[in-house]
């Protein structure tokens, strides 16, 4: 219990520290937002206001989220490794506290990313969403898994000497069990068709497996 | 006490340590000396279990905490001096009060009233080193691993630092990797590398 | 062992050409199925083997397990490419298109992505100790997706793929000669895989 509470305090301290640095050094965050905006704009411009099938639109939304997230979270550990602070952090904080501190930070930045890009996306493609609750739940659950797998993947790629494009290559196959059901649920939320609860449950189940696995595997790093 | 039990470590084909067994006792400052590349920093990292040996084992009681001052252990450039201090202390479960902070600054010769809210990116190398010492003093560690700690310090800074570790050594194990005469002189014991 | 395998392989090829009756309306090229099924089988086996050795490596830090994990992945990558190509040819003959995102095509494509990602990661990390750890972790992370994909994909993609040899009704819908040759080919491919894994490790 004591161990748990001291880890919890470390998680909070790391989270607060990352926020402080994130606010002062806005480049990473700005790049992620601009990436999402650029991708959305280029897709919308190229379809020129023509009607886009909800199925296709749902896939586009997740593609935008995936690649913008990749741009934003690939450097989760790299920034500290480059600055030379990662060894210090690893010395003073528990490994699990570092992982979860970073994971929560990544999750919250992905939430911020979605809050920014989702309205723009829906307005530019003129998509009347029928079931907002389903859309939000799907995105919320999807982002949890993306943050869990993304944080571990970012830790793996930190030691790579060749980084260009490595992060999304590694992240994509691992997060497919999230994307496939999330895309069909998003499509349903656009059209208000009946949806299958088991898909939502499956994303949640995969989320918890990713969190558990990240936690176990990170100790071997 | 830190125990090396039959420890070996190599980098590629180069065998740095082979079947080392030794004991490092507390209450003393132990100098680790040797030519460049003899493995001073690596020996410190092995002692603190920061890196694992290829074979053999390094042991010390699980409740002993480690603190390190080393060139590769950087502090946060885009946080202020006080934010750095508070962050690392918090990771070790301590909340520093404003008085604590000023007092720590005094002990290492860093005026935190003036520079406390300045971001570390504006600090000189010597000021950073002093801040690292302040962090070292704040975290209550039992094992101190110091890698060429006074390389960038002026005479006043060195004097402050020597005083601080002399005063602290009685309940700690202090390893000091150095080839500097003045640093070796304050140590009670010398380990010469390679073995 | 090598000689026996060469003989067995030759015998199976002969059986496929001369013994197996031509598949109705598809021509002789359709016999590529006898190549497709065994290579697909091995690419899945190799995936699990790679993850198994990855777990062994993380537990023991014994670098020969890392070598085995890497070798299984490299072999698996070659087998999955062969299987995908042969499958696409068979698909063209039976359904008229090389590719149509059938559940099994989707699955095998994901397998290519995972193998590719794993091998890219290995190539990108210079330090061999770090490379071993990092790739073992990725291998184990990626295998977690398997049960979920097996569950999700058939629900999302409509299938034209022929039923597995033993389908749900438990009936075997094949000539016994075809079945025997197919099973022999799968066993042969598995043995070839094992033999390639054992090379240099005796």
CSV table of C-alpha atoms in Angstrom, one decimal, chain C residues 6-199:
chain,number,residue,atom,x,y,z
C,6,UNK,CA,14.5,-33.6,-50.0
C,7,UNK,CA,13.2,-37.1,-50.9
C,8,UNK,CA,9.9,-36.4,-49.1
C,9,UNK,CA,9.5,-33.0,-50.8
C,10,UNK,CA,10.2,-34.6,-54.2
C,11,UNK,CA,7.7,-37.4,-53.5
C,12,UNK,CA,5.0,-34.8,-52.6
C,13,UNK,CA,5.7,-32.8,-55.7
C,14,UNK,CA,5.4,-35.9,-57.8
C,15,UNK,CA,2.2,-36.9,-56.1
C,16,UNK,CA,0.7,-33.4,-56.7
C,17,UNK,CA,1.6,-33.5,-60.4
C,18,UNK,CA,0.7,-37.1,-61.2
C,19,UNK,CA,-1.6,-38.5,-58.5
C,20,UNK,CA,-3.9,-35.7,-57.5
C,21,UNK,CA,-6.8,-35.3,-60.0
C,22,UNK,CA,-7.1,-31.9,-61.6
C,23,UNK,CA,-9.4,-29.5,-59.8
C,24,UNK,CA,-12.7,-29.1,-61.6
C,25,UNK,CA,-12.7,-26.1,-64.0
C,26,UNK,CA,-9.6,-24.5,-62.5
C,27,UNK,CA,-6.7,-26.1,-64.4
C,28,UNK,CA,-3.4,-27.4,-63.3
C,29,UNK,CA,-2.2,-24.1,-61.9
C,30,UNK,CA,-4.8,-24.4,-59.1
C,31,UNK,CA,-2.6,-27.1,-57.7
C,32,UNK,CA,-0.7,-24.2,-56.2
C,33,UNK,CA,-3.0,-24.7,-53.3
C,34,UNK,CA,-0.7,-27.5,-52.2
C,35,UNK,CA,2.0,-24.9,-51.9
C,36,UNK,CA,-0.2,-22.2,-50.4
C,37,UNK,CA,-1.7,-24.0,-47.5
C,38,UNK,CA,1.6,-25.4,-46.1
C,39,UNK,CA,3.5,-22.0,-46.4
C,40,UNK,CA,0.5,-20.2,-44.7
C,41,UNK,CA,0.6,-22.8,-41.9
C,42,UNK,CA,4.4,-22.3,-41.4
C,43,UNK,CA,4.2,-18.6,-41.4
C,44,UNK,CA,1.7,-18.8,-38.4
C,45,UNK,CA,3.8,-21.4,-36.6
C,46,UNK,CA,6.9,-19.2,-37.1
C,47,UNK,CA,5.1,-16.2,-35.6
C,48,UNK,CA,4.3,-18.1,-32.5
C,49,UNK,CA,7.8,-19.6,-32.4
C,50,UNK,CA,9.4,-16.2,-32.6
C,51,UNK,CA,7.3,-14.9,-29.7
C,52,UNK,CA,8.0,-18.1,-27.7
C,53,UNK,CA,11.8,-17.6,-28.0
C,54,UNK,CA,11.3,-13.8,-27.3
C,55,UNK,CA,9.7,-14.7,-24.0
C,56,UNK,CA,12.5,-17.2,-23.3
C,57,UNK,CA,15.0,-14.5,-24.0
C,58,UNK,CA,13.4,-12.0,-21.6
C,59,UNK,CA,13.3,-14.6,-18.8
C,60,UNK,CA,16.9,-15.8,-19.2
C,61,UNK,CA,18.8,-13.0,-21.0
C,62,UNK,CA,20.4,-15.9,-23.0
C,63,UNK,CA,21.3,-14.4,-26.4
C,64,UNK,CA,20.9,-17.7,-28.3
C,65,UNK,CA,17.1,-17.4,-27.7
C,66,UNK,CA,17.3,-13.9,-29.3
C,67,UNK,CA,19.0,-15.5,-32.3
C,68,UNK,CA,16.3,-18.1,-32.5
C,69,UNK,CA,13.5,-15.6,-32.2
C,70,UNK,CA,15.1,-13.5,-35.0
C,71,UNK,CA,15.6,-16.5,-37.2
C,72,UNK,CA,12.0,-17.7,-36.7
C,73,UNK,CA,10.8,-14.2,-37.7
C,74,UNK,CA,13.0,-14.1,-40.8
C,75,UNK,CA,11.8,-17.5,-42.0
C,76,UNK,CA,8.3,-16.5,-41.1
C,77,UNK,CA,8.6,-13.4,-43.2
C,78,UNK,CA,9.8,-15.4,-46.3
C,79,UNK,CA,7.0,-18.0,-45.8
C,80,UNK,CA,4.3,-15.4,-45.4
C,81,UNK,CA,5.4,-13.7,-48.6
C,82,UNK,CA,5.4,-17.0,-50.5
C,83,UNK,CA,2.0,-17.9,-49.0
C,84,UNK,CA,0.5,-14.5,-49.9
C,85,UNK,CA,1.7,-14.7,-53.5
C,86,UNK,CA,0.5,-18.3,-54.0
C,87,UNK,CA,-2.8,-17.4,-52.3
C,88,UNK,CA,-3.3,-14.4,-54.5
C,89,UNK,CA,-2.7,-16.6,-57.6
C,90,UNK,CA,-5.2,-19.2,-56.3
C,91,UNK,CA,-7.6,-16.4,-55.5
C,92,UNK,CA,-7.4,-15.1,-59.1
C,93,UNK,CA,-8.2,-18.5,-60.5
C,94,UNK,CA,-11.2,-19.2,-58.2
C,95,UNK,CA,-12.7,-15.8,-57.5
C,96,UNK,CA,-11.3,-13.8,-60.4
C,97,UNK,CA,-9.4,-11.3,-58.4
C,98,UNK,CA,-5.9,-11.4,-56.9
C,99,UNK,CA,-7.0,-9.5,-53.8
C,100,UNK,CA,-10.4,-8.8,-52.2
C,101,UNK,CA,-9.7,-8.4,-48.4
C,102,UNK,CA,-11.1,-11.7,-47.5
C,103,UNK,CA,-10.7,-12.4,-43.7
C,104,UNK,CA,-7.8,-14.7,-44.3
C,105,UNK,CA,-6.1,-12.3,-46.8
C,106,UNK,CA,-6.6,-9.6,-44.2
C,107,UNK,CA,-5.1,-11.7,-41.5
C,108,UNK,CA,-2.1,-12.7,-43.6
C,109,UNK,CA,-1.6,-9.1,-44.6
C,110,UNK,CA,-1.4,-8.1,-41.0
C,111,UNK,CA,1.1,-10.9,-40.4
C,112,UNK,CA,3.2,-9.3,-43.1
C,113,UNK,CA,3.0,-5.9,-41.4
C,114,UNK,CA,3.9,-7.3,-38.0
C,115,UNK,CA,6.9,-9.3,-39.4
C,116,UNK,CA,8.0,-6.3,-41.4
C,117,UNK,CA,7.7,-4.0,-38.4
C,118,UNK,CA,9.7,-6.5,-36.2
C,119,UNK,CA,12.5,-6.8,-38.8
C,120,UNK,CA,12.6,-3.0,-39.4
C,121,UNK,CA,12.9,-2.5,-35.6
C,122,UNK,CA,15.8,-5.0,-35.5
C,123,UNK,CA,17.5,-3.2,-38.3
C,124,UNK,CA,17.0,0.2,-36.7
C,125,UNK,CA,18.7,-0.6,-33.3
C,126,UNK,CA,22.5,-0.7,-33.4
C,127,UNK,CA,23.3,-1.9,-29.9
C,128,UNK,CA,22.9,-5.7,-29.9
C,129,UNK,CA,21.9,-6.0,-26.2
C,130,UNK,CA,19.2,-3.3,-26.6
C,131,UNK,CA,18.1,-4.7,-29.9
C,132,UNK,CA,17.5,-8.1,-28.3
C,133,UNK,CA,15.4,-6.7,-25.5
C,134,UNK,CA,13.4,-4.2,-27.6
C,135,UNK,CA,12.6,-6.7,-30.4
C,136,UNK,CA,11.6,-9.4,-27.9
C,137,UNK,CA,9.2,-6.9,-26.2
C,138,UNK,CA,7.7,-6.0,-29.6
C,139,UNK,CA,7.3,-9.6,-30.5
C,140,UNK,CA,5.3,-10.3,-27.4
C,141,UNK,CA,3.3,-7.1,-27.7
C,142,UNK,CA,2.3,-8.0,-31.3
C,143,UNK,CA,1.2,-11.5,-30.5
C,144,UNK,CA,-1.5,-10.1,-28.1
C,145,UNK,CA,-3.4,-8.9,-31.1
C,146,UNK,CA,-3.9,-12.4,-32.5
C,147,UNK,CA,-6.9,-13.6,-30.4
C,148,UNK,CA,-8.6,-10.2,-31.0
C,149,UNK,CA,-8.0,-10.2,-34.7
C,150,UNK,CA,-9.2,-13.8,-35.0
C,151,UNK,CA,-12.4,-12.7,-33.4
C,152,UNK,CA,-12.9,-9.3,-35.1
C,153,UNK,CA,-11.8,-9.9,-38.7
C,154,UNK,CA,-14.3,-12.6,-39.7
C,155,UNK,CA,-17.1,-10.3,-38.5
C,156,UNK,CA,-15.9,-7.4,-40.5
C,157,UNK,CA,-15.0,-8.9,-43.8
C,158,UNK,CA,-17.2,-11.2,-45.9
C,159,UNK,CA,-15.5,-14.5,-46.7
C,160,UNK,CA,-15.2,-16.4,-49.9
C,161,UNK,CA,-12.4,-18.5,-48.7
C,162,UNK,CA,-12.8,-22.3,-48.9
C,163,UNK,CA,-13.6,-23.8,-45.6
C,164,UNK,CA,-10.7,-25.2,-43.6
C,165,UNK,CA,-10.0,-28.8,-44.1
C,166,UNK,CA,-11.9,-29.7,-41.0
C,167,UNK,CA,-14.9,-27.4,-41.2
C,168,UNK,CA,-17.4,-26.7,-38.4
C,169,UNK,CA,-19.7,-29.5,-39.4
C,170,UNK,CA,-16.8,-31.8,-38.9
C,171,UNK,CA,-17.1,-33.4,-42.3
C,172,UNK,CA,-14.2,-33.7,-44.6
C,173,UNK,CA,-15.2,-32.5,-48.1
C,174,UNK,CA,-12.2,-33.7,-50.0
C,175,UNK,CA,-11.0,-36.8,-51.9
C,176,UNK,CA,-9.0,-38.8,-49.5
C,177,UNK,CA,-6.0,-38.7,-51.9
C,178,UNK,CA,-6.1,-34.9,-51.9
C,179,UNK,CA,-6.3,-34.8,-48.2
C,180,UNK,CA,-3.4,-37.2,-47.7
C,181,UNK,CA,-1.2,-35.2,-50.0
C,182,UNK,CA,-2.2,-31.9,-48.4
C,183,UNK,CA,-1.4,-33.2,-44.9
C,184,UNK,CA,1.9,-34.6,-46.1
C,185,UNK,CA,2.8,-31.3,-47.6
C,186,UNK,CA,2.0,-29.4,-44.4
C,187,UNK,CA,4.1,-31.9,-42.4
C,188,UNK,CA,6.9,-31.6,-44.9
C,189,UNK,CA,6.8,-27.7,-44.7
C,190,UNK,CA,6.8,-27.8,-41.0
C,191,UNK,CA,9.8,-30.2,-41.0
C,192,UNK,CA,11.6,-27.9,-43.4
C,193,UNK,CA,11.0,-25.0,-41.1
C,194,UNK,CA,12.3,-26.9,-38.1
C,195,UNK,CA,15.4,-28.0,-40.0
C,196,UNK,CA,16.1,-24.4,-41.0
C,197,UNK,CA,15.7,-23.3,-37.4
C,198,UNK,CA,18.2,-26.0,-36.2
C,199,UNK,CA,20.9,-25.0,-38.7
